[in-house]
PDB file of C-alpha atoms in Angstrom:
ATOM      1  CA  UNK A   1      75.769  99.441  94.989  1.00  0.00           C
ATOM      2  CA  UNK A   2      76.762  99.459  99.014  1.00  0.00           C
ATOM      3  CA  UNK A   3      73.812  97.778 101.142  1.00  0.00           C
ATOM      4  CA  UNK A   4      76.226  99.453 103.927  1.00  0.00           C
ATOM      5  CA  UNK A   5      73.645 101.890 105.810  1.00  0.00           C
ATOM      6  CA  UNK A   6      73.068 103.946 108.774  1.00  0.00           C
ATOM      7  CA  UNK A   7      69.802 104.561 110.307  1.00  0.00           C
ATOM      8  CA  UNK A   8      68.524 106.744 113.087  1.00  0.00           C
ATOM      9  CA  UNK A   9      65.650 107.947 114.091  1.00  0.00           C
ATOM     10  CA  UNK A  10      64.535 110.113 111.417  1.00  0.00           C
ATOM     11  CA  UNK A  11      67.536 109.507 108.814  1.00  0.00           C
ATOM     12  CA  UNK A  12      68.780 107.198 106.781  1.00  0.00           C
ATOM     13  CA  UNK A  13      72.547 107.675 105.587  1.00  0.00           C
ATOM     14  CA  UNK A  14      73.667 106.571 102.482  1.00  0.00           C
ATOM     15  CA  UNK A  15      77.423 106.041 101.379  1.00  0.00           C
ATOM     16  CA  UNK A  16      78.737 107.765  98.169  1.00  0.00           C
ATOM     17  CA  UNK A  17      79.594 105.362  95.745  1.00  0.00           C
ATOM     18  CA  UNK A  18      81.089 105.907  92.170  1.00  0.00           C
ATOM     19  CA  UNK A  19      77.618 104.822  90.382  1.00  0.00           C
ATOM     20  CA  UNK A  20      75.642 107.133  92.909  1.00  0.00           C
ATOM     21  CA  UNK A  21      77.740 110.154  92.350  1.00  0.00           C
ATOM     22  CA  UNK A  22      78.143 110.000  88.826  1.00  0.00           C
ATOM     23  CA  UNK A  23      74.727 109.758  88.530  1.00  0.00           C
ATOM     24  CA  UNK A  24      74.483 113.170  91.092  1.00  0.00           C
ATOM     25  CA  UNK A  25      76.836 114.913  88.133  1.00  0.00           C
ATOM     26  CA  UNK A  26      75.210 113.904  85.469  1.00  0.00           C
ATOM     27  CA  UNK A  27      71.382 112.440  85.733  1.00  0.00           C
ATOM     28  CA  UNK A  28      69.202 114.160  88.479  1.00  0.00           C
ATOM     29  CA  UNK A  29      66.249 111.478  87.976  1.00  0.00           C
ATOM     30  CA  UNK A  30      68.971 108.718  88.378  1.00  0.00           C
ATOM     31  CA  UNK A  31      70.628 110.220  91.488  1.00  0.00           C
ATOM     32  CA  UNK A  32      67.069 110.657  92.623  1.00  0.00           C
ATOM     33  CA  UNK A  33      66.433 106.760  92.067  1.00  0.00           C
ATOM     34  CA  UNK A  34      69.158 105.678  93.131  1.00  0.00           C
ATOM     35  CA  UNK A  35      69.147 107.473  96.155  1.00  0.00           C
ATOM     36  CA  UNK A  36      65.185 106.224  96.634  1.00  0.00           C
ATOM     37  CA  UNK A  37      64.203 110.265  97.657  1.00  0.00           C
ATOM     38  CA  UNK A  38      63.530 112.994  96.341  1.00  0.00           C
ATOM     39  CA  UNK A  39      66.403 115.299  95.384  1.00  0.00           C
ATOM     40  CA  UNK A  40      65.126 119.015  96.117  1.00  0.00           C
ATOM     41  CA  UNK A  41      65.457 121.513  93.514  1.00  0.00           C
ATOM     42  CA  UNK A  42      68.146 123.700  95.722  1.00  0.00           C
ATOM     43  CA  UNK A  43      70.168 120.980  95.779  1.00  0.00           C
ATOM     44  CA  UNK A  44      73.587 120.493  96.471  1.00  0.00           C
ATOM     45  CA  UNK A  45      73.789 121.561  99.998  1.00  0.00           C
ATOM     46  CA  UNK A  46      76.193 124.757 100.930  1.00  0.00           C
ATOM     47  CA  UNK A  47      80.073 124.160 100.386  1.00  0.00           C
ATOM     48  CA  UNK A  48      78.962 122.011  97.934  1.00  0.00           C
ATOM     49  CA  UNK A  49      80.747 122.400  94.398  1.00  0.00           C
ATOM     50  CA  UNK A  50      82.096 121.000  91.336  1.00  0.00           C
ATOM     51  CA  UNK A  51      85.188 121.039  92.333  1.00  0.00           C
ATOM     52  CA  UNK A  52      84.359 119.010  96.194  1.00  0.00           C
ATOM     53  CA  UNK A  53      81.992 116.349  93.876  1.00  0.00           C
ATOM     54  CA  UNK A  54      84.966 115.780  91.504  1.00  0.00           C
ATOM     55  CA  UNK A  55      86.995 115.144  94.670  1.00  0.00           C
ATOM     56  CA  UNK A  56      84.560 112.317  95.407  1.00  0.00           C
ATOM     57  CA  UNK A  57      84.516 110.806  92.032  1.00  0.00           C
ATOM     58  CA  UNK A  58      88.276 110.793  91.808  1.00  0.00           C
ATOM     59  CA  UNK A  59      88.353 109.017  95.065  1.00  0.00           C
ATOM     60  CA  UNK A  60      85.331 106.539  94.154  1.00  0.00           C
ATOM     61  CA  UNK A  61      87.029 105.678  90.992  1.00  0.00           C
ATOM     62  CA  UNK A  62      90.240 105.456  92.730  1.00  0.00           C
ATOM     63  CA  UNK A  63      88.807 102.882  95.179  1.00  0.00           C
ATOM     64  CA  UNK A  64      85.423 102.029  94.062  1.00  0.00           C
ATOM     65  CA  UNK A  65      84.591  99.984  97.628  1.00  0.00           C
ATOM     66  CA  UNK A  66      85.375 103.014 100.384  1.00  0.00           C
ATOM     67  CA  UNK A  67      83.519 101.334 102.903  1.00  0.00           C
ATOM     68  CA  UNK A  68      81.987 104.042 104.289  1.00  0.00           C
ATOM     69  CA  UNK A  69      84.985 105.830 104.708  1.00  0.00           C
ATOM     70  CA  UNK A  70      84.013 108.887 102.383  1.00  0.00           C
ATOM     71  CA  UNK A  71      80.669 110.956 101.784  1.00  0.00           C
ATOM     72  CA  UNK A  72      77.094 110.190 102.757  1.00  0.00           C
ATOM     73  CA  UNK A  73      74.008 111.240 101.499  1.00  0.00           C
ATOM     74  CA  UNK A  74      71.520 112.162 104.390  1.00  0.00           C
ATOM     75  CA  UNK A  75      68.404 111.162 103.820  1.00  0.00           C
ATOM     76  CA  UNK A  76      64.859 112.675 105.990  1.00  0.00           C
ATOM     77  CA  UNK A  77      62.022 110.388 106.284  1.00  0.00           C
ATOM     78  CA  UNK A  78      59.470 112.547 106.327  1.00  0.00           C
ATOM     79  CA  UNK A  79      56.811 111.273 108.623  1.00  0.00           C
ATOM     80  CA  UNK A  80      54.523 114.100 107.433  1.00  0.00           C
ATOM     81  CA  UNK A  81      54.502 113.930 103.869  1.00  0.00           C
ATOM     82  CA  UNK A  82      55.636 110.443 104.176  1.00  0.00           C
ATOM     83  CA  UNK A  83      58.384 110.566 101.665  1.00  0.00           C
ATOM     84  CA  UNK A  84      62.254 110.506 101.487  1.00  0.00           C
ATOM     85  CA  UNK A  85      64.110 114.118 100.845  1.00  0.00           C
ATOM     86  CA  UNK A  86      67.677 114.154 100.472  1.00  0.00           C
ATOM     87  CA  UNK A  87      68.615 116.804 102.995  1.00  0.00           C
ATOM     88  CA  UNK A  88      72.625 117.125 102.988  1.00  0.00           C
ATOM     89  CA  UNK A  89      75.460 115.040 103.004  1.00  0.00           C
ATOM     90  CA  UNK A  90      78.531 114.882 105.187  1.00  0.00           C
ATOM     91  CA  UNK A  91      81.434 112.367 105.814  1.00  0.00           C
ATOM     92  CA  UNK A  92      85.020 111.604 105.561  1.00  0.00           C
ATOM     93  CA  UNK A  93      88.051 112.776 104.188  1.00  0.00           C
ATOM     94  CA  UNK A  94      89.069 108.853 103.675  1.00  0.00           C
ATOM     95  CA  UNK A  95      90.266 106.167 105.953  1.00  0.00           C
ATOM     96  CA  UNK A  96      91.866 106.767 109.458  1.00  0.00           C
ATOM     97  CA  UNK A  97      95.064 108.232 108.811  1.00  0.00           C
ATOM     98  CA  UNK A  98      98.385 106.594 110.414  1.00  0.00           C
ATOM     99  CA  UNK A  99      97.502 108.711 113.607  1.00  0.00           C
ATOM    100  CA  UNK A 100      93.954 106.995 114.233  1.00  0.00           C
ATOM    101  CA  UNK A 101      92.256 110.422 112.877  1.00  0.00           C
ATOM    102  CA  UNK A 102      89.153 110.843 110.346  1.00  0.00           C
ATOM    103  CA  UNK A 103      88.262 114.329 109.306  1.00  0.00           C
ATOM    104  CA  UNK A 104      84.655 114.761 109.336  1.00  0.00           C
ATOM    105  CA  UNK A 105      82.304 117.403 107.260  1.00  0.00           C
ATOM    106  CA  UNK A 106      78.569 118.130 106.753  1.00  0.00           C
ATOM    107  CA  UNK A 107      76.163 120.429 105.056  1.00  0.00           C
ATOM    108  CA  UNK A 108      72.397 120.370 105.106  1.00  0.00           C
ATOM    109  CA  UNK A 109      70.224 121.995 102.873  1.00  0.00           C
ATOM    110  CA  UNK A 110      69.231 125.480 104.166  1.00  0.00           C
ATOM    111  CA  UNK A 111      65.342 125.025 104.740  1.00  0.00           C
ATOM    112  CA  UNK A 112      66.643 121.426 107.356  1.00  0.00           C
ATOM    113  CA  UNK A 113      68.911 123.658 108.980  1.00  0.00           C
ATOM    114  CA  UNK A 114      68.269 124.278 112.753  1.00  0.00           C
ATOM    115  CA  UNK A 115      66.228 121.240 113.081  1.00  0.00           C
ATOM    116  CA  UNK A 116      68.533 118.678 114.799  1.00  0.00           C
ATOM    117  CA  UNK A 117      69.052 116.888 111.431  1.00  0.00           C
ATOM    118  CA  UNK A 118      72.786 117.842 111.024  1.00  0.00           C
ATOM    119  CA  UNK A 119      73.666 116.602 114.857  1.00  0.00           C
ATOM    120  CA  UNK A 120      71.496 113.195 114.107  1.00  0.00           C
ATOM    121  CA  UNK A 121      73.505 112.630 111.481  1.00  0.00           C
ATOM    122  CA  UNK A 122      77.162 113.674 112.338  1.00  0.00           C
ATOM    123  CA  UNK A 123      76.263 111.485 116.369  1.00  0.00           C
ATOM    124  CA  UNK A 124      75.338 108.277 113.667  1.00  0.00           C
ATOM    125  CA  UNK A 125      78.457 109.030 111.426  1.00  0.00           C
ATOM    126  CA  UNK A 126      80.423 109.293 114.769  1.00  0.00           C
ATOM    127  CA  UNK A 127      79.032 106.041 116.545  1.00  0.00           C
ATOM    128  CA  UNK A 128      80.053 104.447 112.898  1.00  0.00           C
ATOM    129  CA  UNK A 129      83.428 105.437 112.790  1.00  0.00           C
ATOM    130  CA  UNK A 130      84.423 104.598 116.450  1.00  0.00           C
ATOM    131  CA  UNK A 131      83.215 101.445 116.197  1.00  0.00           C
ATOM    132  CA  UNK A 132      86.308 100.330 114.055  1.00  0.00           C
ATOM    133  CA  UNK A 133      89.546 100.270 116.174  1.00  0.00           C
ATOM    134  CA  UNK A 134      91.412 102.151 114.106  1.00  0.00           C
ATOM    135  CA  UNK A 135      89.847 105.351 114.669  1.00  0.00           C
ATOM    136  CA  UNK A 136      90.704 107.055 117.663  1.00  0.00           C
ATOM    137  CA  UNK A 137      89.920 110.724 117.194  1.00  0.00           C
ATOM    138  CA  UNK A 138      87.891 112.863 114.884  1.00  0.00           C
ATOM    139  CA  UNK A 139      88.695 116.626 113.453  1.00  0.00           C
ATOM    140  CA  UNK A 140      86.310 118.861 112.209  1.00  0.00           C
ATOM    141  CA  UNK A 141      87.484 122.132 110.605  1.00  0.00           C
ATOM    142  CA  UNK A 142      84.432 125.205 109.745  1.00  0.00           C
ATOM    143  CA  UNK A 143      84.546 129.141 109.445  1.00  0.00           C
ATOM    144  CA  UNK A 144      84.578 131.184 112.928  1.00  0.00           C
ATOM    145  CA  UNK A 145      81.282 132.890 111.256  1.00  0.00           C
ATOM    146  CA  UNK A 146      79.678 129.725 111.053  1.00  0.00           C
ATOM    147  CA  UNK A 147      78.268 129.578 114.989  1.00  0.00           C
ATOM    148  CA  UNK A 148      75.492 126.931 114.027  1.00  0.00           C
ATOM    149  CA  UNK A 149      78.413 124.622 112.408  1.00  0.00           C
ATOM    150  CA  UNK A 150      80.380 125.197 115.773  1.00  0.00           C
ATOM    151  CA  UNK A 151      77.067 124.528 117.925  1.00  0.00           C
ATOM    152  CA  UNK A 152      76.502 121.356 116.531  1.00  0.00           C
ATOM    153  CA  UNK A 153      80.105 120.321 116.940  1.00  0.00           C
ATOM    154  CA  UNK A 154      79.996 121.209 120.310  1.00  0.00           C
ATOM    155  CA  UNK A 155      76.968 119.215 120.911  1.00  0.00           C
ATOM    156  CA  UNK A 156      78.951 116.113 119.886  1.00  0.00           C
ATOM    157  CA  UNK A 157      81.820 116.792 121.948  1.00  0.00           C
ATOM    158  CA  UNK A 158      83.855 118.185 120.186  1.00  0.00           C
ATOM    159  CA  UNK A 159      86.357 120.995 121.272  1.00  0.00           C
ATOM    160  CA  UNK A 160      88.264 123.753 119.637  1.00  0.00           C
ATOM    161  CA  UNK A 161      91.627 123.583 118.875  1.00  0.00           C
ATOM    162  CA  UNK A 162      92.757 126.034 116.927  1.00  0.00           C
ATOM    163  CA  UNK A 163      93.234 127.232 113.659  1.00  0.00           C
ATOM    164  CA  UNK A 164      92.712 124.940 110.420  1.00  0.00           C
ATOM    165  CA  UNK A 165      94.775 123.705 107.250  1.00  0.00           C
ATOM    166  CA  UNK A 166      93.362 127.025 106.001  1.00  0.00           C
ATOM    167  CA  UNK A 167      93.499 130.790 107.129  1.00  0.00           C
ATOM    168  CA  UNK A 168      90.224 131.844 108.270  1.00  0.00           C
ATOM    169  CA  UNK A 169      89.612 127.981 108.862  1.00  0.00           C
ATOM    170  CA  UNK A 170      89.493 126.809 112.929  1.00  0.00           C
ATOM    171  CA  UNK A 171      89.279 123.357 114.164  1.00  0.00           C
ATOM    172  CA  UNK A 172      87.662 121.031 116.847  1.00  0.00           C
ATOM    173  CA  UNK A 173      88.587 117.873 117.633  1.00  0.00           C
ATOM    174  CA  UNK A 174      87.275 114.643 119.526  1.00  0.00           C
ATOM    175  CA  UNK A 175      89.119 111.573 121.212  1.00  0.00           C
ATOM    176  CA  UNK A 176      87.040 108.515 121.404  1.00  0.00           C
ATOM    177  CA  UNK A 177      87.625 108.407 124.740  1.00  0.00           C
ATOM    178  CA  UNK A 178      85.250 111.799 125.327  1.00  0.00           C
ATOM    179  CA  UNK A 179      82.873 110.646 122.949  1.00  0.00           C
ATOM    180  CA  UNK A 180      79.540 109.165 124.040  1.00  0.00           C
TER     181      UNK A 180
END
């Protein structure tokens, strides 16, 4: 397993890898373990399907070592009941494409909604990704009914652009260079 891991104040971000997410299809106590949290019972988090997690394995099994460069597993520690809850997960779409882009996404788990955890973690995923040259901008796509997803993009700088790959989709983007 990746000892590649992001830390912030309250989180700790974990990287898919292909042991971590076949365990999430397949073996709740291992995914639990593996993870070292608890796994809630409502869990995965919105937008969340079969069909995104087999996206993930494919590309874990395609590439077993993505550096980073795919899905995280946000983890709370809880200062309160002093344990770790798997709250969401968010990432990449897969390394920088040839124009210096990464497509970014999130979900948290509705109860850890509204509670700063989604901006924590997208700022940390963020600082991550602009630390390698390569990277130059981010895009972000979510629905135009979705005004919390668009508030927390906006409190990371990003702007809208537009519409998305998708009708009904719209899209924000930041440049390094207005991140910070």
């Amino acid at each position: 397993m990746s000892n590649l891991r992001i830390k912030t104040k309250r989180l700790e971000l974990i990287p898919f890898t292909l042991e971590i997410v076949q365990a999430e299809m397949s073996d709740r106590s291992q995914f639990s373990h593996l993870l070292d949290g608890r796994v809630p019972d409502n869990w995965p988090p919105p937008f969340n399907d079969e069909q995104s997690l087999l996206w993930f394995l494919e590309k874990c099994q395609e590439n077993s070592d993505q550096g980073g460069w795919l899905g995280w597993y946000f983890l709370l520690n809880d200062p309160v009941t002093n344990e770790r809850i798997a709250i969401g997960n968010g990432g990449f779409k897969g390394r920088p494409n040839p124009d210096v882009t990464v497509e970014i996404g999130y979900s948290i788990i509705p109860e850890y909604q509204n509670k700063g955890y989604g901006t924590e973690a997208i700022k940390a995923l963020l600082n991550w990704a602009f630390e390698h040259a390569e990277v130059k901008r981010a895009i972000a796509e979510t629905l135009p009914e979705l005004k919390a997803s668009q508030r927390l993009l906006e409190k990371c700088n990003f702007v809208y652009i537009g519409e998305g790959w998708e009708p009904g989709v719209i899209r924000f983007e930041l440049e390094r260079k207005n991140y910070g």
